[in-house]
Amino acid sequence: MDPDLSAPHSMGTTIIGVTYDGGVVLGADSRTSTGMYVANRASDKITQLTDNVYVCRSGSAADSQILSDYVRYFLNQHTIQLGQPATVKVAANLVRLFSYQNKNMLQTGLIIGGWDKYEGGQIYSVPLGGTVLKQPFTIGGSGSSYLYGFFDQAWKDGMSKDEAEKLVVKAVSLAIARDGASGGVVRTVTINAEGVTRNFYSGNSLPLWHEELEPRNSMLDILLSGASPEPMSI
């Protein structure tokens, strides 16, 4: 079947937000699809809104990008007027406001995570339609269907930063193994009182699950390296 290259860019994806004792960890895969075609295998789905608040984007790439741009602009104005950083709750409610007022036109689900001096680390989920939910952890995107049972068993209150980071990376790698619309690399963002830390996990460093095959060089990688491909054997 020929790929429909005129289809809208969609981040059928896996996005995760987890609170821990002292902050939050956000995580996402990096595959962006156009119909059946992988348009971008290394996209960044975790977008900065303010110095202390980030958003994980899923659904239509265009919708989530423009919504993030609008929210970032208004949060910047809010910060200038108040003379202090916007809280995570303010950012989440601004996302909710735009999502709800444009719910008939937007196809995007978002996870807002951050830290502020009033309530510490917080995670908010804004699914399709513009509802806002504050949760200790939340998952979204097409890969989330495979993770509900895993999180019910694996998540616990009062985790350390390292435990939360490992949980997020393991969960995204599990979704990549099962969900055809999730793939690529894993990116995480940790936000706490000390600031923001970004981490990157290449596909080769992720654990293999169930019947996944070991990664092999593609024909393109072989040609770019200057080596000759091995002849096929029957």
PDB file of C-alpha atoms in Angstrom:
ATOM      1  CA  MET A   1       0.000   0.000   0.000  1.00  0.00           C
ATOM      2  CA  ASP A   2       1.374   3.405  -0.993  1.00  0.00           C
ATOM      3  CA  PRO A   3       1.858   5.839   1.913  1.00  0.00           C
ATOM      4  CA  ASP A   4      -0.445   8.852   1.868  1.00  0.00           C
ATOM      5  CA  LEU A   5       2.116  11.656   1.979  1.00  0.00           C
ATOM      6  CA  SER A   6      -0.624  14.305   1.901  1.00  0.00           C
ATOM      7  CA  ALA A   7      -2.113  13.111   5.200  1.00  0.00           C
ATOM      8  CA  PRO A   8      -1.755  15.431   8.199  1.00  0.00           C
ATOM      9  CA  HIS A   9       1.268  14.925  10.433  1.00  0.00           C
ATOM     10  CA  SER A  10       0.154  12.934  13.475  1.00  0.00           C
ATOM     11  CA  MET A  11       2.058  12.094  16.604  1.00  0.00           C
ATOM     12  CA  GLY A  12       0.434   8.748  17.287  1.00  0.00           C
ATOM     13  CA  THR A  13       2.687   8.520  20.245  1.00  0.00           C
ATOM     14  CA  THR A  14       3.468   7.673  23.842  1.00  0.00           C
ATOM     15  CA  ILE A  15       3.688  10.495  26.376  1.00  0.00           C
ATOM     16  CA  ILE A  16       4.066  10.103  30.141  1.00  0.00           C
ATOM     17  CA  GLY A  17       4.151  12.356  33.192  1.00  0.00           C
ATOM     18  CA  VAL A  18       5.143  11.066  36.648  1.00  0.00           C
ATOM     19  CA  THR A  19       5.500  12.854  39.984  1.00  0.00           C
ATOM     20  CA  TYR A  20       8.180  11.845  42.468  1.00  0.00           C
ATOM     21  CA  ASP A  21       9.336  13.051  45.854  1.00  0.00           C
ATOM     22  CA  GLY A  22      10.618  16.503  44.855  1.00  0.00           C
ATOM     23  CA  GLY A  23       9.552  17.030  41.264  1.00  0.00           C
ATOM     24  CA  VAL A  24       8.262  15.485  38.046  1.00  0.00           C
ATOM     25  CA  VAL A  25       9.596  13.454  35.135  1.00  0.00           C
ATOM     26  CA  LEU A  26       8.104  13.790  31.643  1.00  0.00           C
ATOM     27  CA  GLY A  27       8.853  11.299  28.890  1.00  0.00           C
ATOM     28  CA  ALA A  28       7.994  10.680  25.236  1.00  0.00           C
ATOM     29  CA  ASP A  29       9.010   8.709  22.184  1.00  0.00           C
ATOM     30  CA  SER A  30      10.033  10.504  18.974  1.00  0.00           C
ATOM     31  CA  ARG A  31       8.030   9.085  16.037  1.00  0.00           C
ATOM     32  CA  THR A  32       5.900  11.446  13.928  1.00  0.00           C
ATOM     33  CA  SER A  33       3.722   9.813  11.260  1.00  0.00           C
ATOM     34  CA  THR A  34       2.032  10.916   8.047  1.00  0.00           C
ATOM     35  CA  GLY A  35      -0.494   8.178   7.415  1.00  0.00           C
ATOM     36  CA  MET A  36       1.560   4.971   7.208  1.00  0.00           C
ATOM     37  CA  TYR A  37       4.776   6.897   6.532  1.00  0.00           C
ATOM     38  CA  VAL A  38       7.201   7.875   9.324  1.00  0.00           C
ATOM     39  CA  ALA A  39       7.746  11.575   8.636  1.00  0.00           C
ATOM     40  CA  ASN A  40      10.197  12.175  11.488  1.00  0.00           C
ATOM     41  CA  ARG A  41      11.833   9.488  13.588  1.00  0.00           C
ATOM     42  CA  ALA A  42      13.576  11.860  16.036  1.00  0.00           C
ATOM     43  CA  SER A  43      11.044  14.611  16.809  1.00  0.00           C
ATOM     44  CA  ASP A  44      10.967  16.333  20.202  1.00  0.00           C
ATOM     45  CA  LYS A  45       7.478  16.055  21.730  1.00  0.00           C
ATOM     46  CA  ILE A  46       8.362  17.696  25.073  1.00  0.00           C
ATOM     47  CA  THR A  47       8.041  21.465  24.640  1.00  0.00           C
ATOM     48  CA  GLN A  48       9.034  24.233  27.035  1.00  0.00           C
ATOM     49  CA  LEU A  49       6.267  26.621  28.120  1.00  0.00           C
ATOM     50  CA  THR A  50       8.165  28.507  30.848  1.00  0.00           C
ATOM     51  CA  ASP A  51      11.412  27.986  32.745  1.00  0.00           C
ATOM     52  CA  ASN A  52       9.615  25.626  35.158  1.00  0.00           C
ATOM     53  CA  VAL A  53       6.770  24.164  33.068  1.00  0.00           C
ATOM     54  CA  TYR A  54       6.911  21.789  30.073  1.00  0.00           C
ATOM     55  CA  VAL A  55       4.232  20.085  27.978  1.00  0.00           C
ATOM     56  CA  CYS A  56       4.135  16.649  26.298  1.00  0.00           C
ATOM     57  CA  ARG A  57       2.278  16.747  22.969  1.00  0.00           C
ATOM     58  CA  SER A  58       0.221  14.046  21.236  1.00  0.00           C
ATOM     59  CA  GLY A  59      -2.321  13.940  18.436  1.00  0.00           C
ATOM     60  CA  SER A  60      -2.070  16.336  15.508  1.00  0.00           C
ATOM     61  CA  ALA A  61       1.458  17.771  15.362  1.00  0.00           C
ATOM     62  CA  ALA A  62       0.239  21.076  13.919  1.00  0.00           C
ATOM     63  CA  ASP A  63      -2.523  21.508  16.514  1.00  0.00           C
ATOM     64  CA  SER A  64      -0.259  20.741  19.466  1.00  0.00           C
ATOM     65  CA  GLN A  65       2.508  23.028  18.189  1.00  0.00           C
ATOM     66  CA  ILE A  66       0.284  26.057  17.629  1.00  0.00           C
ATOM     67  CA  LEU A  67      -1.472  25.527  20.961  1.00  0.00           C
ATOM     68  CA  SER A  68       1.902  25.378  22.737  1.00  0.00           C
ATOM     69  CA  ASP A  69       3.016  28.569  20.980  1.00  0.00           C
ATOM     70  CA  TYR A  70      -0.099  30.468  22.071  1.00  0.00           C
ATOM     71  CA  VAL A  71       0.188  29.250  25.664  1.00  0.00           C
ATOM     72  CA  ARG A  72       3.891  30.140  25.807  1.00  0.00           C
ATOM     73  CA  TYR A  73       3.138  33.682  24.568  1.00  0.00           C
ATOM     74  CA  PHE A  74       0.395  34.334  27.119  1.00  0.00           C
ATOM     75  CA  LEU A  75       2.398  32.807  29.977  1.00  0.00           C
ATOM     76  CA  ASN A  76       5.257  35.162  29.084  1.00  0.00           C
ATOM     77  CA  GLN A  77       2.859  38.123  29.293  1.00  0.00           C
ATOM     78  CA  HIS A  78       1.505  36.788  32.580  1.00  0.00           C
ATOM     79  CA  THR A  79       5.034  36.537  34.010  1.00  0.00           C
ATOM     80  CA  ILE A  80       5.879  40.104  32.964  1.00  0.00           C
ATOM     81  CA  GLN A  81       2.682  41.495  34.509  1.00  0.00           C
ATOM     82  CA  LEU A  82       3.089  39.659  37.833  1.00  0.00           C
ATOM     83  CA  GLY A  83       6.855  39.919  38.045  1.00  0.00           C
ATOM     84  CA  GLN A  84       7.194  36.235  38.980  1.00  0.00           C
ATOM     85  CA  PRO A  85       7.062  32.874  37.160  1.00  0.00           C
ATOM     86  CA  ALA A  86       3.672  31.414  36.317  1.00  0.00           C
ATOM     87  CA  THR A  87       2.602  28.434  38.427  1.00  0.00           C
ATOM     88  CA  VAL A  88       2.032  24.994  36.951  1.00  0.00           C
ATOM     89  CA  LYS A  89      -1.705  25.302  37.692  1.00  0.00           C
ATOM     90  CA  VAL A  90      -1.940  28.568  35.738  1.00  0.00           C
ATOM     91  CA  ALA A  91      -0.191  26.969  32.748  1.00  0.00           C
ATOM     92  CA  ALA A  92      -2.467  23.906  32.858  1.00  0.00           C
ATOM     93  CA  ASN A  93      -5.620  26.011  33.060  1.00  0.00           C
ATOM     94  CA  LEU A  94      -4.480  28.148  30.138  1.00  0.00           C
ATOM     95  CA  VAL A  95      -3.976  24.991  28.076  1.00  0.00           C
ATOM     96  CA  ARG A  96      -7.436  23.826  29.176  1.00  0.00           C
ATOM     97  CA  LEU A  97      -8.980  27.156  28.182  1.00  0.00           C
ATOM     98  CA  PHE A  98      -7.599  27.044  24.631  1.00  0.00           C
ATOM     99  CA  SER A  99      -8.389  23.330  24.244  1.00  0.00           C
ATOM    100  CA  TYR A 100     -11.997  23.716  25.426  1.00  0.00           C
ATOM    101  CA  GLN A 101     -12.764  26.859  23.434  1.00  0.00           C
ATOM    102  CA  ASN A 102     -11.460  25.202  20.257  1.00  0.00           C
ATOM    103  CA  LYS A 103     -12.477  21.608  20.975  1.00  0.00           C
ATOM    104  CA  ASN A 104     -14.285  21.226  17.638  1.00  0.00           C
ATOM    105  CA  MET A 105     -11.132  22.107  15.705  1.00  0.00           C
ATOM    106  CA  LEU A 106      -8.248  20.708  17.753  1.00  0.00           C
ATOM    107  CA  GLN A 107      -7.172  17.069  17.816  1.00  0.00           C
ATOM    108  CA  THR A 108      -4.514  17.010  20.488  1.00  0.00           C
ATOM    109  CA  GLY A 109      -4.020  15.620  23.975  1.00  0.00           C
ATOM    110  CA  LEU A 110      -1.455  17.210  26.275  1.00  0.00           C
ATOM    111  CA  ILE A 111       0.332  16.503  29.551  1.00  0.00           C
ATOM    112  CA  ILE A 112       1.566  19.532  31.501  1.00  0.00           C
ATOM    113  CA  GLY A 113       4.259  19.027  34.107  1.00  0.00           C
ATOM    114  CA  GLY A 114       6.362  21.360  36.193  1.00  0.00           C
ATOM    115  CA  TRP A 115       7.475  22.600  39.589  1.00  0.00           C
ATOM    116  CA  ASP A 116       6.674  25.774  41.518  1.00  0.00           C
ATOM    117  CA  LYS A 117       7.358  26.998  45.043  1.00  0.00           C
ATOM    118  CA  TYR A 118       3.711  26.793  46.095  1.00  0.00           C
ATOM    119  CA  GLU A 119       2.741  23.186  45.307  1.00  0.00           C
ATOM    120  CA  GLY A 120       6.014  21.550  44.236  1.00  0.00           C
ATOM    121  CA  GLY A 121       5.964  19.066  41.374  1.00  0.00           C
ATOM    122  CA  GLN A 122       2.617  18.693  39.580  1.00  0.00           C
ATOM    123  CA  ILE A 123       1.243  16.778  36.610  1.00  0.00           C
ATOM    124  CA  TYR A 124      -1.923  17.812  34.731  1.00  0.00           C
ATOM    125  CA  SER A 125      -3.599  15.961  31.875  1.00  0.00           C
ATOM    126  CA  VAL A 126      -5.638  17.820  29.232  1.00  0.00           C
ATOM    127  CA  PRO A 127      -7.182  15.212  26.889  1.00  0.00           C
ATOM    128  CA  LEU A 128      -9.345  15.847  23.831  1.00  0.00           C
ATOM    129  CA  GLY A 129     -12.193  18.207  24.681  1.00  0.00           C
ATOM    130  CA  GLY A 130     -10.417  20.412  27.204  1.00  0.00           C
ATOM    131  CA  THR A 131     -10.867  18.681  30.565  1.00  0.00           C
ATOM    132  CA  VAL A 132      -8.051  19.315  33.045  1.00  0.00           C
ATOM    133  CA  LEU A 133      -7.116  16.621  35.565  1.00  0.00           C
ATOM    134  CA  LYS A 134      -4.425  16.814  38.233  1.00  0.00           C
ATOM    135  CA  GLN A 135      -2.926  13.359  38.741  1.00  0.00           C
ATOM    136  CA  PRO A 136       0.124  11.778  40.406  1.00  0.00           C
ATOM    137  CA  PHE A 137       0.942  10.194  37.045  1.00  0.00           C
ATOM    138  CA  THR A 138      -0.694  10.165  33.638  1.00  0.00           C
ATOM    139  CA  ILE A 139      -0.133   8.588  30.226  1.00  0.00           C
ATOM    140  CA  GLY A 140      -1.351   9.599  26.783  1.00  0.00           C
ATOM    141  CA  GLY A 141      -1.143   8.863  23.066  1.00  0.00           C
ATOM    142  CA  SER A 142      -1.750   5.671  21.132  1.00  0.00           C
ATOM    143  CA  GLY A 143       0.883   3.763  23.122  1.00  0.00           C
ATOM    144  CA  SER A 144      -0.873   4.443  26.423  1.00  0.00           C
ATOM    145  CA  SER A 145      -3.345   1.615  25.727  1.00  0.00           C
ATOM    146  CA  TYR A 146      -0.579  -0.868  26.472  1.00  0.00           C
ATOM    147  CA  LEU A 147       0.572   0.782  29.717  1.00  0.00           C
ATOM    148  CA  TYR A 148      -2.404   1.113  32.070  1.00  0.00           C
ATOM    149  CA  GLY A 149      -1.887  -2.255  33.725  1.00  0.00           C
ATOM    150  CA  PHE A 150       1.863  -1.727  33.899  1.00  0.00           C
ATOM    151  CA  PHE A 151       1.476   1.601  35.713  1.00  0.00           C
ATOM    152  CA  ASP A 152      -1.115   0.196  38.109  1.00  0.00           C
ATOM    153  CA  GLN A 153       1.511  -2.322  39.176  1.00  0.00           C
ATOM    154  CA  ALA A 154       4.753  -0.297  38.890  1.00  0.00           C
ATOM    155  CA  TRP A 155       3.928   3.220  40.055  1.00  0.00           C
ATOM    156  CA  LYS A 156       4.275   4.008  43.752  1.00  0.00           C
ATOM    157  CA  ASP A 157       4.032   7.136  45.864  1.00  0.00           C
ATOM    158  CA  GLY A 158       7.225   8.789  47.103  1.00  0.00           C
ATOM    159  CA  MET A 159       9.584   7.512  44.414  1.00  0.00           C
ATOM    160  CA  SER A 160      13.083   8.937  44.108  1.00  0.00           C
ATOM    161  CA  LYS A 161      14.180  10.857  41.003  1.00  0.00           C
ATOM    162  CA  ASP A 162      16.151   7.891  39.656  1.00  0.00           C
ATOM    163  CA  GLU A 163      13.227   5.504  40.218  1.00  0.00           C
ATOM    164  CA  ALA A 164      10.847   7.838  38.379  1.00  0.00           C
ATOM    165  CA  GLU A 165      13.278   8.276  35.482  1.00  0.00           C
ATOM    166  CA  LYS A 166      13.763   4.518  35.100  1.00  0.00           C
ATOM    167  CA  LEU A 167       9.998   3.948  35.275  1.00  0.00           C
ATOM    168  CA  VAL A 168       9.326   6.451  32.487  1.00  0.00           C
ATOM    169  CA  VAL A 169      12.044   5.059  30.203  1.00  0.00           C
ATOM    170  CA  LYS A 170      10.869   1.469  30.774  1.00  0.00           C
ATOM    171  CA  ALA A 171       7.246   2.418  30.100  1.00  0.00           C
ATOM    172  CA  VAL A 172       8.018   4.230  26.837  1.00  0.00           C
ATOM    173  CA  SER A 173      10.190   1.329  25.640  1.00  0.00           C
ATOM    174  CA  LEU A 174       7.340  -1.103  26.406  1.00  0.00           C
ATOM    175  CA  ALA A 175       4.921   1.041  24.370  1.00  0.00           C
ATOM    176  CA  ILE A 176       7.402   1.253  21.483  1.00  0.00           C
ATOM    177  CA  ALA A 177       7.579  -2.562  21.456  1.00  0.00           C
ATOM    178  CA  ARG A 178       3.795  -2.914  21.107  1.00  0.00           C
ATOM    179  CA  ASP A 179       2.556   0.247  19.362  1.00  0.00           C
ATOM    180  CA  GLY A 180       3.366   0.725  15.685  1.00  0.00           C
ATOM    181  CA  ALA A 181       2.790   4.478  15.940  1.00  0.00           C
ATOM    182  CA  SER A 182       5.418   4.875  18.693  1.00  0.00           C
ATOM    183  CA  GLY A 183       9.120   4.523  18.056  1.00  0.00           C
ATOM    184  CA  GLY A 184      12.508   6.145  17.696  1.00  0.00           C
ATOM    185  CA  VAL A 185      14.321   7.419  20.768  1.00  0.00           C
ATOM    186  CA  VAL A 186      13.153   8.241  24.291  1.00  0.00           C
ATOM    187  CA  ARG A 187      13.454  11.784  25.640  1.00  0.00           C
ATOM    188  CA  THR A 188      12.863  12.724  29.273  1.00  0.00           C
ATOM    189  CA  VAL A 189      12.674  16.030  31.139  1.00  0.00           C
ATOM    190  CA  THR A 190      13.107  16.185  34.920  1.00  0.00           C
ATOM    191  CA  ILE A 191      11.849  19.331  36.674  1.00  0.00           C
ATOM    192  CA  ASN A 192      12.443  20.133  40.341  1.00  0.00           C
ATOM    193  CA  ALA A 193      13.577  22.939  42.649  1.00  0.00           C
ATOM    194  CA  GLU A 194      17.093  22.748  41.217  1.00  0.00           C
ATOM    195  CA  GLY A 195      15.955  23.366  37.635  1.00  0.00           C
ATOM    196  CA  VAL A 196      15.425  21.289  34.495  1.00  0.00           C
ATOM    197  CA  THR A 197      17.407  18.283  33.241  1.00  0.00           C
ATOM    198  CA  ARG A 198      16.938  16.785  29.777  1.00  0.00           C
ATOM    199  CA  ASN A 199      17.998  13.209  28.997  1.00  0.00           C
ATOM    200  CA  PHE A 200      18.182  11.275  25.737  1.00  0.00           C
ATOM    201  CA  TYR A 201      18.048   7.479  25.291  1.00  0.00           C
ATOM    202  CA  SER A 202      18.849   6.149  21.830  1.00  0.00           C
ATOM    203  CA  GLY A 203      16.860   3.255  20.405  1.00  0.00           C
ATOM    204  CA  ASN A 204      19.881   0.939  20.662  1.00  0.00           C
ATOM    205  CA  SER A 205      20.104   1.524  24.421  1.00  0.00           C
ATOM    206  CA  LEU A 206      16.471   0.570  25.131  1.00  0.00           C
ATOM    207  CA  PRO A 207      15.641  -2.927  26.404  1.00  0.00           C
ATOM    208  CA  LEU A 208      14.094  -5.429  23.995  1.00  0.00           C
ATOM    209  CA  TRP A 209      10.754  -6.957  24.981  1.00  0.00           C
ATOM    210  CA  HIS A 210       8.985 -10.186  24.054  1.00  0.00           C
ATOM    211  CA  GLU A 211       9.680 -11.056  20.390  1.00  0.00           C
ATOM    212  CA  GLU A 212      11.446  -7.860  19.334  1.00  0.00           C
ATOM    213  CA  LEU A 213      14.358  -8.349  16.954  1.00  0.00           C
ATOM    214  CA  GLU A 214      17.862  -7.093  17.608  1.00  0.00           C
ATOM    215  CA  PRO A 215      18.510  -3.764  15.791  1.00  0.00           C
ATOM    216  CA  ARG A 216      20.472  -4.072  12.527  1.00  0.00           C
ATOM    217  CA  ASN A 217      21.960  -1.493  10.222  1.00  0.00           C
ATOM    218  CA  SER A 218      19.599  -0.414   7.484  1.00  0.00           C
ATOM    219  CA  MET A 219      20.675  -0.341   3.833  1.00  0.00           C
ATOM    220  CA  LEU A 220      20.918   3.450   4.091  1.00  0.00           C
ATOM    221  CA  ASP A 221      23.263   3.208   7.109  1.00  0.00           C
ATOM    222  CA  ILE A 222      25.454   0.715   5.222  1.00  0.00           C
ATOM    223  CA  LEU A 223      25.671   2.913   2.118  1.00  0.00           C
ATOM    224  CA  LEU A 224      26.448   6.043   4.157  1.00  0.00           C
ATOM    225  CA  SER A 225      29.273   4.214   5.935  1.00  0.00           C
ATOM    226  CA  GLY A 226      30.918   3.419   2.579  1.00  0.00           C
ATOM    227  CA  ALA A 227      30.736  -0.345   3.057  1.00  0.00           C
ATOM    228  CA  SER A 228      29.336  -2.743   0.477  1.00  0.00           C
ATOM    229  CA  PRO A 229      26.144  -4.597   1.381  1.00  0.00           C
ATOM    230  CA  GLU A 230      26.463  -8.346   1.785  1.00  0.00           C
ATOM    231  CA  PRO A 231      24.931 -10.404  -1.058  1.00  0.00           C
ATOM    232  CA  MET A 232      21.597 -12.007  -0.283  1.00  0.00           C
ATOM    233  CA  SER A 233      21.607 -15.748   0.205  1.00  0.00           C
ATOM    234  CA  ILE A 234      18.719 -18.109  -0.380  1.00  0.00           C
TER     235      ILE A 234
END
